[in-house]
Coordinates of C-alpha atoms and ligand atoms in Angstrom, one line a residue:
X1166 CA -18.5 121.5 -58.1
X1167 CA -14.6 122.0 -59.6
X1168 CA -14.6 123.5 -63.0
X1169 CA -14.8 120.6 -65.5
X1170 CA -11.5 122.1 -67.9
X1171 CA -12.1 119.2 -70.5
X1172 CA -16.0 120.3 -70.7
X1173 CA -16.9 119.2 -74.4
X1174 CA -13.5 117.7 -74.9
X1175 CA -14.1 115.3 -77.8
X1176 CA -13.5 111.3 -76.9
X1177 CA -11.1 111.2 -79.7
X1178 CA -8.1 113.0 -81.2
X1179 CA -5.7 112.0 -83.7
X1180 CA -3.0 113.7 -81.7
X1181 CA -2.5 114.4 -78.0
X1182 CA -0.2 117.0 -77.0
X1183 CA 1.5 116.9 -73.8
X1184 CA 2.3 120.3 -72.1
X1185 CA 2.7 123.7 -74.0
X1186 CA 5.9 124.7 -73.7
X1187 CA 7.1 126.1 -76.8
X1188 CA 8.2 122.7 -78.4
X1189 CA 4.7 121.5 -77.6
X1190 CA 2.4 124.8 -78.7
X1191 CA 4.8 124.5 -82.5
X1192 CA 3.6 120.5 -82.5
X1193 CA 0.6 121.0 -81.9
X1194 CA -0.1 124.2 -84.3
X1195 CA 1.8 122.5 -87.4
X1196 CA -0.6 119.2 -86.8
X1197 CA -3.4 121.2 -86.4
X1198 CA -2.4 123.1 -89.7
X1199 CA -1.6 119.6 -91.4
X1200 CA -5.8 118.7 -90.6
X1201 CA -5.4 116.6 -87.6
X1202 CA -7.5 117.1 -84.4
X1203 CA -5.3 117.9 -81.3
X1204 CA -5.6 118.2 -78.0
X1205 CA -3.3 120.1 -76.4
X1206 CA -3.3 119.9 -72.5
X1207 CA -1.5 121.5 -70.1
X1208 CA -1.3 121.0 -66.2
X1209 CA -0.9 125.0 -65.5
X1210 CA -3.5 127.5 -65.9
X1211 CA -1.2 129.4 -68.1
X1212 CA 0.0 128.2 -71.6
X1213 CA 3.8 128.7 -72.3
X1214 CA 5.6 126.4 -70.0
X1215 CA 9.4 128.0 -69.2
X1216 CA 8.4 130.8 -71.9
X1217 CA 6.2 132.7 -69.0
X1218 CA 5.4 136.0 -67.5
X1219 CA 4.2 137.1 -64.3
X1220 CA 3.0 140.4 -63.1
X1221 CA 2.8 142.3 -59.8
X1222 CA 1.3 145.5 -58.8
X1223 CA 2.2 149.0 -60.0
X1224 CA 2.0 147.5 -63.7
X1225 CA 5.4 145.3 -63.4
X1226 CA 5.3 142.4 -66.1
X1227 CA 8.4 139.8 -65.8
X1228 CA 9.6 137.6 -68.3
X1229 CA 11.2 134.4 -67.2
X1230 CA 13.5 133.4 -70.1
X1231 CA 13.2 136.3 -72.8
X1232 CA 16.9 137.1 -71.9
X1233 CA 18.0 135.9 -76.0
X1234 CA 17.9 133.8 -78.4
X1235 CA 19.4 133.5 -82.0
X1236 CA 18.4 135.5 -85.4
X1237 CA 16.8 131.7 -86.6
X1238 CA 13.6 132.4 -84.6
X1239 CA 12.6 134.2 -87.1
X1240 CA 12.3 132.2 -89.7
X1241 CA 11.6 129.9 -87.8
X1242 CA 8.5 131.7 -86.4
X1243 CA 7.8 133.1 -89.9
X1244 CA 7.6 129.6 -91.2
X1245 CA 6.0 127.4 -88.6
X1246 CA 3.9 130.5 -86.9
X1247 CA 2.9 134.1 -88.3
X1248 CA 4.6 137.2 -90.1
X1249 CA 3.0 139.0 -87.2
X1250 CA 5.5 137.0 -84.5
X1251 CA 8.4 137.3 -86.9
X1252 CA 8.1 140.7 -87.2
X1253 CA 8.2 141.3 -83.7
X1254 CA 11.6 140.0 -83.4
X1255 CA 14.2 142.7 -82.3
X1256 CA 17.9 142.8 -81.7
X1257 CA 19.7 143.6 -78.5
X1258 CA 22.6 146.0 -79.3
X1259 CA 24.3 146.1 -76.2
X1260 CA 25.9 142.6 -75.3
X1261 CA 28.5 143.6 -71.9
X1262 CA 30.8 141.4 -70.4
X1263 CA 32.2 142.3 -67.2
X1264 CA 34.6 140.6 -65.0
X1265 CA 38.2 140.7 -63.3
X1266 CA 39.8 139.4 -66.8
X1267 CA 37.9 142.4 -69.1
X1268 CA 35.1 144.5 -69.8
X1269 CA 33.2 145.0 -73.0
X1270 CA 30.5 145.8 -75.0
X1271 CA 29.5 144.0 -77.9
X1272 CA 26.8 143.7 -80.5
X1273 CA 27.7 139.6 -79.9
X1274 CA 28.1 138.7 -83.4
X1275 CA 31.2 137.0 -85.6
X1276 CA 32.0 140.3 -87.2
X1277 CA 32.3 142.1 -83.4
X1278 CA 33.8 139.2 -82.0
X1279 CA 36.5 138.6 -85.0
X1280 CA 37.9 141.7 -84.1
X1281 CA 37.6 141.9 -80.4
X1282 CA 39.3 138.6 -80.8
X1283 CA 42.2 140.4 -82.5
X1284 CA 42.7 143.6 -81.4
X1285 CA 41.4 142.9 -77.7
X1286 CA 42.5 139.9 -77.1
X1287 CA 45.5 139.3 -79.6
X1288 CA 45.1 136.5 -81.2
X1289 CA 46.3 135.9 -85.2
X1290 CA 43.2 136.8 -87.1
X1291 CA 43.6 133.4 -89.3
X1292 CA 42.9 131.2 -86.0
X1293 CA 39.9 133.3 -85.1
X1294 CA 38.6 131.9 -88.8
X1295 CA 39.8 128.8 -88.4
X1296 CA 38.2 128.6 -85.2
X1297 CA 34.6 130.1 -86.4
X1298 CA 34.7 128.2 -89.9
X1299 CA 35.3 124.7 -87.7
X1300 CA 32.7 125.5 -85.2
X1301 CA 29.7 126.8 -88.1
X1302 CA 31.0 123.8 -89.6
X1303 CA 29.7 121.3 -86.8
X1304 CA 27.0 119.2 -87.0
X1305 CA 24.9 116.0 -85.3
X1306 CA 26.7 113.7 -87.2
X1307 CA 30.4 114.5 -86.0
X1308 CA 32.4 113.2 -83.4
X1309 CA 30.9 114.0 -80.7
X1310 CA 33.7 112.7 -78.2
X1311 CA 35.5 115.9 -78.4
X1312 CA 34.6 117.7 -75.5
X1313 CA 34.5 121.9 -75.7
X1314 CA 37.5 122.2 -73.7
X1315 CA 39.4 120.4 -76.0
X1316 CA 38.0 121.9 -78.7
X1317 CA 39.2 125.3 -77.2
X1318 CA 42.7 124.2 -76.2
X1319 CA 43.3 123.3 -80.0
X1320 CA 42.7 126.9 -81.0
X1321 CA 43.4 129.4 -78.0
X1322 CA 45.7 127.0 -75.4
X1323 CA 46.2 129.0 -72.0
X1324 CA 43.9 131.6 -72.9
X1325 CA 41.1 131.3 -70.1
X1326 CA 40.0 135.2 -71.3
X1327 CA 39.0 133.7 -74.7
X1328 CA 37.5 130.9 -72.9
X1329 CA 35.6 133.0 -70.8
X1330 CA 34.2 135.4 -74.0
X1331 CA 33.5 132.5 -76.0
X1332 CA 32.0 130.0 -73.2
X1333 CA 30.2 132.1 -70.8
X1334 CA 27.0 133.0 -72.8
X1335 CA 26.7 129.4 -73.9
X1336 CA 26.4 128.3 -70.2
X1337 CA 23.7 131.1 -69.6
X1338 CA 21.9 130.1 -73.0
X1339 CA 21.6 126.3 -72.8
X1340 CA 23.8 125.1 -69.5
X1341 CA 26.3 123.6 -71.2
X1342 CA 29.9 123.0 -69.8
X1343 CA 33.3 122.8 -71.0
X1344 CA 33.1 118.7 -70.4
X1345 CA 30.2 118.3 -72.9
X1346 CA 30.5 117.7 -76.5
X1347 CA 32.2 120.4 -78.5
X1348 CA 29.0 120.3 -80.7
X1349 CA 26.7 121.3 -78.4
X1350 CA 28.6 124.6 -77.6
X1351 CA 29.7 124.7 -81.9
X1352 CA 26.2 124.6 -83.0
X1353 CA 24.2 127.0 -79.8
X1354 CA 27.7 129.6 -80.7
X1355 CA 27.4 128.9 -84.1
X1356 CA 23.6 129.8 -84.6
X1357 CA 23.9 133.4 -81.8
X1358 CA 27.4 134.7 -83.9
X1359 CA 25.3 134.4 -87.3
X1360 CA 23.5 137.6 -86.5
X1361 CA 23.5 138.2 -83.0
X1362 CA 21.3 138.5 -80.0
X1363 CA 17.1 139.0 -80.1
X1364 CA 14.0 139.3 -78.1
X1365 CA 10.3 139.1 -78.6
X1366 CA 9.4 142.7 -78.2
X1367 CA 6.0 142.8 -76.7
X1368 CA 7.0 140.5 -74.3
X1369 CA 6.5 136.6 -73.7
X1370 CA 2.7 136.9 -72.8
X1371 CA 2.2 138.9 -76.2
X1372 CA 4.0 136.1 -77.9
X1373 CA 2.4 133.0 -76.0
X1374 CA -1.2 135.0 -77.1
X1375 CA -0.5 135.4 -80.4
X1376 CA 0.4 131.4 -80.5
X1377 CA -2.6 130.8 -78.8
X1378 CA -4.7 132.7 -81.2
X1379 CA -3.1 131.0 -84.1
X1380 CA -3.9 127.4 -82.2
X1381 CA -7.3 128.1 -81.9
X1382 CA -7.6 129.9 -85.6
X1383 CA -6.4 126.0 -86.9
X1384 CA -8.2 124.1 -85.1
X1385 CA -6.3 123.3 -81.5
X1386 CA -8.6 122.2 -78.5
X1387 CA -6.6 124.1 -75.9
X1388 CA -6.8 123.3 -72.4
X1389 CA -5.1 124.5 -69.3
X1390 CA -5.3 122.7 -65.8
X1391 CA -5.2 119.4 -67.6
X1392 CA -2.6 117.5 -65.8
X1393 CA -2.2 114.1 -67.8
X1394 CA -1.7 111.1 -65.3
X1395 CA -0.9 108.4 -67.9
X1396 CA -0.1 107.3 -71.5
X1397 CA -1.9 104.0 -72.0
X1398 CA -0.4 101.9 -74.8
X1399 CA -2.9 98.5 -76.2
X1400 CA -0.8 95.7 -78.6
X1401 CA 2.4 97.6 -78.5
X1402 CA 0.6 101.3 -79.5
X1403 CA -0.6 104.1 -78.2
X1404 CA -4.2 104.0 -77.1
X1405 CA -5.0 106.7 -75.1
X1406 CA -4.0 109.1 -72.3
X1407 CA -5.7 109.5 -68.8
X1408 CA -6.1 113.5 -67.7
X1409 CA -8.7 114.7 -65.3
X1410 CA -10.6 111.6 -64.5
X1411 CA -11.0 110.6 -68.1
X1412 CA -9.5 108.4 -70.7
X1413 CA -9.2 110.5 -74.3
X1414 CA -8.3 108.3 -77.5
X1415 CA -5.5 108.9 -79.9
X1416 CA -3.4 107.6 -82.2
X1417 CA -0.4 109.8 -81.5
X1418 CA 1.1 111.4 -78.5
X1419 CA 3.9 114.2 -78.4
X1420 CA 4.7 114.9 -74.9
X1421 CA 6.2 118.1 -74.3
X1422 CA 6.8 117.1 -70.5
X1423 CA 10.7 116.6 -69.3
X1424 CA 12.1 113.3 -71.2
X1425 CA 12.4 111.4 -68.0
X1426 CA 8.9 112.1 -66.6
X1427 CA 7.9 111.3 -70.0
X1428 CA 9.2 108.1 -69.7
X1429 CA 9.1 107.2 -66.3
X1430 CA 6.4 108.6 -64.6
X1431 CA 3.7 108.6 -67.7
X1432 CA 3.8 105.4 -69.6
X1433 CA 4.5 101.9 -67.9
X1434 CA 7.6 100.4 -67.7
X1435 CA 6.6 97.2 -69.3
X1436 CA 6.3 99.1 -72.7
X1437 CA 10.1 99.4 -73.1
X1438 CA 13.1 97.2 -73.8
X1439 CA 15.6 96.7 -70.9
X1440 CA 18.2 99.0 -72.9
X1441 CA 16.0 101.7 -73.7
X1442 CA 15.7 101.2 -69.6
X1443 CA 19.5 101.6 -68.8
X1444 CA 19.5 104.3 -71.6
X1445 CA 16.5 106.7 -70.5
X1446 CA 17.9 106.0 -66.8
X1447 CA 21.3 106.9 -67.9
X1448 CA 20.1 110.2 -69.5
X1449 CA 21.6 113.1 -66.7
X1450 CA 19.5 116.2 -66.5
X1451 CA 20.6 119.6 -67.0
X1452 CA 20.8 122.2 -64.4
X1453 CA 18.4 124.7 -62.9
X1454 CA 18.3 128.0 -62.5
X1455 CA 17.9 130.8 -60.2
X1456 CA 16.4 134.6 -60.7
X1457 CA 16.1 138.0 -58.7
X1458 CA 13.0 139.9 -60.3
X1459 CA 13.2 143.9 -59.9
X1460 CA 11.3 146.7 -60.7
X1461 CA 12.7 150.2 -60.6
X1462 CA 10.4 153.2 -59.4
X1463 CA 7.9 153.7 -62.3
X1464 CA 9.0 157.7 -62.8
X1465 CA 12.4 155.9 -62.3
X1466 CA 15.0 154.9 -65.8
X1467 CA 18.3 153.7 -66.2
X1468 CA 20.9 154.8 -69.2
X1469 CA 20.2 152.8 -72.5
X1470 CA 24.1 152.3 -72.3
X1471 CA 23.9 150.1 -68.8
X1472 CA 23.3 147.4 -71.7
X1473 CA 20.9 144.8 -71.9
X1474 CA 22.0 141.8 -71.5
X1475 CA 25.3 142.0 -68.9
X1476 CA 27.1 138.8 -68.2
X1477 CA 29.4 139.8 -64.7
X1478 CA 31.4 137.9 -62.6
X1479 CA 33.7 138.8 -59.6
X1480 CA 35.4 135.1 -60.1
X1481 CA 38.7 135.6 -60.9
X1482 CA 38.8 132.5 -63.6
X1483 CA 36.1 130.7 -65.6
X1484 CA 35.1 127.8 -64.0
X1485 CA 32.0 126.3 -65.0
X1486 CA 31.4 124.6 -62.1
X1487 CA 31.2 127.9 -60.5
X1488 CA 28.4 129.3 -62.6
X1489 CA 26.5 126.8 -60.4
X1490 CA 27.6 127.7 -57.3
X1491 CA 25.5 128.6 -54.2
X1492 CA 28.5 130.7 -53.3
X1493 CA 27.2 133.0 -56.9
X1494 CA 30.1 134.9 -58.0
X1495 CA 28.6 135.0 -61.7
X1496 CA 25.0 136.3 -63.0
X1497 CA 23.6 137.7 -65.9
X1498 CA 21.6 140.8 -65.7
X1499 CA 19.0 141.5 -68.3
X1500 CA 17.9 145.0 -68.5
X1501 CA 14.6 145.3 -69.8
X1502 CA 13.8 149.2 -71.0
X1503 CA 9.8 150.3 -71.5
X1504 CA 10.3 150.1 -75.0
X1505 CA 10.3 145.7 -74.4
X1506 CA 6.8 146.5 -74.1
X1507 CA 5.9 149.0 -76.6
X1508 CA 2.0 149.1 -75.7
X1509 CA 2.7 149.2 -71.7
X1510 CA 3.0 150.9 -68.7
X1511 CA 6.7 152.5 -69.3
X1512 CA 8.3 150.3 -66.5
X1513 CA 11.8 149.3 -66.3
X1514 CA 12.6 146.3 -65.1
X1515 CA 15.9 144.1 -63.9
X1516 CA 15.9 140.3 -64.1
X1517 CA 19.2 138.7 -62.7
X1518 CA 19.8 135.0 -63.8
X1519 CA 22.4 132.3 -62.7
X1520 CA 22.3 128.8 -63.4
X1521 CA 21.9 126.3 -59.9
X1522 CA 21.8 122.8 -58.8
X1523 CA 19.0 121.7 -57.4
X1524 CA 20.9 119.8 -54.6
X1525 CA 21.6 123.0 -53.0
X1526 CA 17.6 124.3 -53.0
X1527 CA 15.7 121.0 -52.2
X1528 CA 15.2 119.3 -48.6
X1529 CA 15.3 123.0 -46.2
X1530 CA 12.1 123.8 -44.3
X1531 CA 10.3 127.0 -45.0
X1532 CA 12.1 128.9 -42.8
X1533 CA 15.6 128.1 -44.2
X1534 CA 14.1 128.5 -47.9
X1535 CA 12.9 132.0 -47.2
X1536 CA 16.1 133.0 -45.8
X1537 CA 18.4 131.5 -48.5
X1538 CA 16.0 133.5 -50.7
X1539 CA 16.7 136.8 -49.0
X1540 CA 20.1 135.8 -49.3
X1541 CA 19.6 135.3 -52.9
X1542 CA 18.2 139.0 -53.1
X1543 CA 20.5 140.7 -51.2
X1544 CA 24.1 139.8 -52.5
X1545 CA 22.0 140.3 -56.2
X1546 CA 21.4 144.0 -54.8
X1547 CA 25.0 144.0 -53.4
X1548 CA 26.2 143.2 -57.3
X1549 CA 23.8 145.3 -59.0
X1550 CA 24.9 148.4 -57.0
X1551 CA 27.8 148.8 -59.7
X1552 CA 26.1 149.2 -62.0
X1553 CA 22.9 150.9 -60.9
X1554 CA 24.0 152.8 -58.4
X1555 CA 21.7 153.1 -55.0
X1556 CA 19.5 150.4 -56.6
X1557 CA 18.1 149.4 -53.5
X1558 CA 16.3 152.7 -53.0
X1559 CA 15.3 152.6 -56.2
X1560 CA 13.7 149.3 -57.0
X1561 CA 10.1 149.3 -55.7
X1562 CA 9.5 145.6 -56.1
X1563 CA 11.9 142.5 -56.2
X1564 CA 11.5 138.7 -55.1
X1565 CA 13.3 135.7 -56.7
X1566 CA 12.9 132.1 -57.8
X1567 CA 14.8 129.0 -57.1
X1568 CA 15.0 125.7 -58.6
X1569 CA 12.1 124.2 -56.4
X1570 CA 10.0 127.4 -58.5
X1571 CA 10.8 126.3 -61.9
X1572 CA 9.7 122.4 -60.6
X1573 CA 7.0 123.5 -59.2
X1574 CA 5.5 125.5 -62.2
X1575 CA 6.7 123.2 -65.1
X1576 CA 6.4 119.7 -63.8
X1577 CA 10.7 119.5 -64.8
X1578 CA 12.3 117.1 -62.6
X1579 CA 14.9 118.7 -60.2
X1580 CA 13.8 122.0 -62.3
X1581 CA 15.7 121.3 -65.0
X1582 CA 16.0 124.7 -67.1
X1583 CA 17.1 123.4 -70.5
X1584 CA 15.9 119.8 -70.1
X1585 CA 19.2 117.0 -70.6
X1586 CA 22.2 116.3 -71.2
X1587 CA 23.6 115.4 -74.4
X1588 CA 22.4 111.8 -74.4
X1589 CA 18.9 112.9 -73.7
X1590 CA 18.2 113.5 -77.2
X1591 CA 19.2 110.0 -78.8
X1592 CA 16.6 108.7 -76.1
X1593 CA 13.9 111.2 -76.7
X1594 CA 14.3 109.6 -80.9
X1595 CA 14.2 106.4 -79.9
X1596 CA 11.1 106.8 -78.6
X1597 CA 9.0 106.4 -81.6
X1598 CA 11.1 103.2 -81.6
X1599 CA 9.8 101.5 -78.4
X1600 CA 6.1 102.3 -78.6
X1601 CA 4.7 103.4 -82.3
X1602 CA 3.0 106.6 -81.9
X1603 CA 4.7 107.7 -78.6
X1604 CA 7.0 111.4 -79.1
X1605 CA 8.6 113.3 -77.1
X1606 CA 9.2 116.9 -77.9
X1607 CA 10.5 119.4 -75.4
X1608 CA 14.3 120.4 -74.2
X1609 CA 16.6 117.9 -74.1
X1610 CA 20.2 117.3 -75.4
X1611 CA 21.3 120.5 -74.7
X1612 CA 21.1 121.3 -78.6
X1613 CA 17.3 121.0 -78.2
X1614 CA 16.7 123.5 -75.6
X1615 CA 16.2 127.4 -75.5
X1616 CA 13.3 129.0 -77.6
X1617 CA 14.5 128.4 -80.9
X1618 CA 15.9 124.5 -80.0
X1619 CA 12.6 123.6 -78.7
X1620 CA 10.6 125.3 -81.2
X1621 CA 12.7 123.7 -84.5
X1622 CA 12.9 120.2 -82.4
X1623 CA 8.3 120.8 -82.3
X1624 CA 8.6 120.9 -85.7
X1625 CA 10.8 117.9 -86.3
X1626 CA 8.5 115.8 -83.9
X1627 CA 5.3 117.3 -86.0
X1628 CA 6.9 116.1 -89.2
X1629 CA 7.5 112.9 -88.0
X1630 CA 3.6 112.2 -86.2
X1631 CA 2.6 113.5 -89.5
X1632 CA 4.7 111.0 -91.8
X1633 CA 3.7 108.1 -89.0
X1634 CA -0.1 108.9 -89.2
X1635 CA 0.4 109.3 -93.0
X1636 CA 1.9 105.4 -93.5
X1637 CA -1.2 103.6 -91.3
X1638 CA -3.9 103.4 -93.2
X1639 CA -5.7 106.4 -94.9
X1640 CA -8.9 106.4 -92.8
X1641 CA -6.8 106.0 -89.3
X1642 CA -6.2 109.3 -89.4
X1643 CA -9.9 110.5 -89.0
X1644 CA -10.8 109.1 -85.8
X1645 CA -14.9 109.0 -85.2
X1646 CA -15.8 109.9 -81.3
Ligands
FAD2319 C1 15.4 130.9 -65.9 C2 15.4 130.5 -67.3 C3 15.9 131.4 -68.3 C4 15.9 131.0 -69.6 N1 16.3 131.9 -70.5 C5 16.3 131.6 -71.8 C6 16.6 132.6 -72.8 O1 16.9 133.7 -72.6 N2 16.6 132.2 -74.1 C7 16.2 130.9 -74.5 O2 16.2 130.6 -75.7 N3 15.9 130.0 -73.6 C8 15.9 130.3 -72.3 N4 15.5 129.4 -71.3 C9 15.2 128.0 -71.8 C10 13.8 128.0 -72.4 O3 12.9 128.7 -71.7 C11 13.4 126.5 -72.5 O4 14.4 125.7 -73.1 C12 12.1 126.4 -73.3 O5 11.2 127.4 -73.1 C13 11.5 125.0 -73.0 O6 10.5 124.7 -73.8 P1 9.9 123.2 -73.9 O7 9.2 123.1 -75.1 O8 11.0 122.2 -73.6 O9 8.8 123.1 -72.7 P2 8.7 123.6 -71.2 O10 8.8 125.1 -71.2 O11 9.7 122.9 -70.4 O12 7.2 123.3 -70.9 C14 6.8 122.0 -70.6 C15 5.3 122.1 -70.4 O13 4.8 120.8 -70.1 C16 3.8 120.9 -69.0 N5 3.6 119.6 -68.4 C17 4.6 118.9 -67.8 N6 4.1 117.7 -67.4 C18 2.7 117.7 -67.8 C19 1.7 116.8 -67.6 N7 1.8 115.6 -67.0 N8 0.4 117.1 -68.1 C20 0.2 118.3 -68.7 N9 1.2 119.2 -68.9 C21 2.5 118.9 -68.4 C22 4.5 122.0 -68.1 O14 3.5 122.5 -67.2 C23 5.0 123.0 -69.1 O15 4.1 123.9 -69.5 C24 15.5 129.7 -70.0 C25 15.0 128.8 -69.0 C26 14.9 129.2 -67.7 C27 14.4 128.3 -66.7

């Protein structure tokens, strides 16, 4: 008989939470917290979505995306999860850039950058305000038909160094480009030169534990291998969802799940208007990713000064088009010492990251796949060499992952790493619109993506499930099984 993973699973909940990726777990803890029932399902048999860790023999533990994120996790983990998490939060001091147009080392914050700006670079020290106090200054609401190149050219035309300094982290951080609005770079730049970069230290499985024992402390039936089939929507609301042969009642769902499975693949097309249609189908993903996982020799260590986070590229200019690339030129190395896991086994470990299209992963038999992987590995090796010399008699372990990975583990169509585009997030608030009850909340719009985008959009979805189930009727809220 196959494990029965919604065992005692109530017929009723008032919420229903899609997938627990970090936008979904902060939904579904701050309902829980508010006194609702939730479910919270997810189709892996780990919780965490993008924010995941594997290990491998000889006590190697990999983080996928705990490369960095801005100083606002920690309120916001403070706030919408526990001191403990918060206080786990730890800068990354060394920040190095390396390519044919300079080399540095910075601590990646306005005060490091104003002056690298100035002395480094030479430009006027009023235009490097200018240029911070307009981009802090951005919000949703502005005109969002400059596009970041333009935005640049105001401040530093013909100067594809600065671009390079300012832009390249950004594409790393939430796969932006120099064609998208100028406030999706303004507010992601804005939010990292506040204070700099950080990490969960611990590591992500440490973190995705602690959330999980905060879930369950308010009140959050969790459960894993739960892949949900269908949204079912009766008179124009939601009614219920369909997951592992049976139909569970709700009142609310906040699907954590990429926008356009969300929409396309979960609920009916009936349920929406022809322009919410052309709008969803409009909505362009955002690009995937690849990674090369290493482990050194466990008796083996690298210099604290080789940095930690270490954007290099052999490309002579900054193209963004060529941080995609199959042909990779550009990749950021993330250094991970044994003090990222304070309580471990004393490993140090390399992850290398670039951002792909899925295009150039999908549609090759196994034999081509493997070999574009090795191929993957090796010129990662050939790149690393510089700056850990003889690396590849020195790492013990290494293997990599490709777009078709990142699908295959979190359901994201084409592997989307950082959900959609810009116009993903208007259609992921509309949604409320279409069918009463119906949210989505998980990385889209660019803005919305990376740990601390997803997390602050959960709580913005939770806030508004809360103030929907608060204006029906009192006694709607406590659903009897
Ligand atoms: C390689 C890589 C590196 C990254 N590095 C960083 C970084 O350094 N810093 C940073 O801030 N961000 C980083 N990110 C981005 C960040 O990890 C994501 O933006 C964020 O974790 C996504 O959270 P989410 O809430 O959108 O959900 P996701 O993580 O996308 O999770 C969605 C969940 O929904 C589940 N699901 C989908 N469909 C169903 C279904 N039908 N039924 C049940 N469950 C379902 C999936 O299994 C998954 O668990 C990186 C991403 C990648 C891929």
């Amino acid at each position: 008989m196959p494990k029965d993973f919604l065992k005692d699973a109530a017929d009723a909940y008032d919420v229903v939470v899609i997938g627990s990726g970090l936008g979904g777990l902060t939904a579904a803890n701050i309902l829980a917290r508010d006194g609702m029932s939730v479910l919270l399902l997810e189709q892996h048999y780990k919780l965490g979505g993008m924010a995941t860790w594997f290990k491998r023999p000889g006590g190697h533990i990999f983080d996928i995306s705990l490369h960095g994120f801005p100083y606002g996790m920690v309120k916001s983990c403070r706030r919408y999860w526990t001191p403990e998490i918060a206080d786990s939060i730890v800068q990354l001091h060394g920040v190095r850039f390396d390519n044919p147009m300079f080399s540095l080392t910075t601590t990646f914050n306005r005060s490091d950058f104003t002056k690298l700006l100035i002395t480094d670079f030479g430009i006027e020290q009023g235009t490097v305000e200018q240029f911070f106090d307009t981009v802090r200054n951005m919000n949703f609401y502005d005109d969002q038909s400059l596009t970041t190149r333009e935005l640049f050219d105001q401040f530093f035309p013909g100067r594809e160094d600065v671009v390079r300094l300012l832009m390249e982290p950004i594409t790393y951080a939430n796969g932006s480009t120099l064609e998208d609005p100028a406030l999706t770079y303004g507010i992601v730049f804005s939010n990292f030169m506040s204070k700099g970069v950080y990490v969960f230290q611990g590591g992500t499985d440490k973190l995705i534990k602690s959330m999980e024992k905060e879930m369950r402390a308010n009140g959050v039936d969790i459960r894993i291998n739960c892949d949900v089939q269908k949204i079912n929507i009766s008179q124009g609301k939601i009614a219920s969802v369909q997951v592992n042969g049976r139909t569970i009642r709700t009142k609310a769902v906040v699907s954590n799940a990429n926008l356009r499975a969300t929409i396309f693949n979960l609920i009916d097309k009936q349920h929406f208007d022809k322009q919410f249609v052309d709008e969803a189908e409009a909505v362009r993903l955002n690009n995937s990713s690849t990674q090369v996982y290493m482990a050194l020799h466990p008796d083996d260590s690298i210099p604290r000064d080789t940095g930690d986070l270490l954007f290099c590229s052999t490309a002579d200019r900054f193209q963004t088009d060529l941080l995609l690339s199959r042909d990779i030129t550009s990749r950021t190395f993330s250094f991970y010492y044994p003090d990222t896991r304070p309580e471990g086994k004393g490993r140090t470990l390399i992850v290398s990251s670039t951002n792909a299209n899925y295009e150039d992963w999908i549609g090759m038999d196994k034999v081509d796949y493997e070999a574009s992987k090795q191929d993957l590995i090796d010129s990662t090796l050939d790149s690393l060499e510089k700056y850990v010399p003889n690396c590849r008699e020195r790492i013990t372990h290494v293997e990599a992952a490709t777009p078709i990975t990142f699908e295959h583990y979190t359901k994201h169509i084409n592997g989307a790493s950082f959900g959609t585009k810009f116009e993903g997030l208007a259609v992921s608030r509309a949604l409320p619109q279409q069918i009463p009850g119906m949210y989505h909340a998980g990385s889209c719009g660019i803005i919305m993506s990376g740990w601390l985008g997803t997390i602050n959009y959960g709580v913005i979805v939770a806030n508004d499930v809360i103030n929907h189930l608060s204006s029906t009727t009192s006694t709607s809220r406590a659903i009897t099984t």
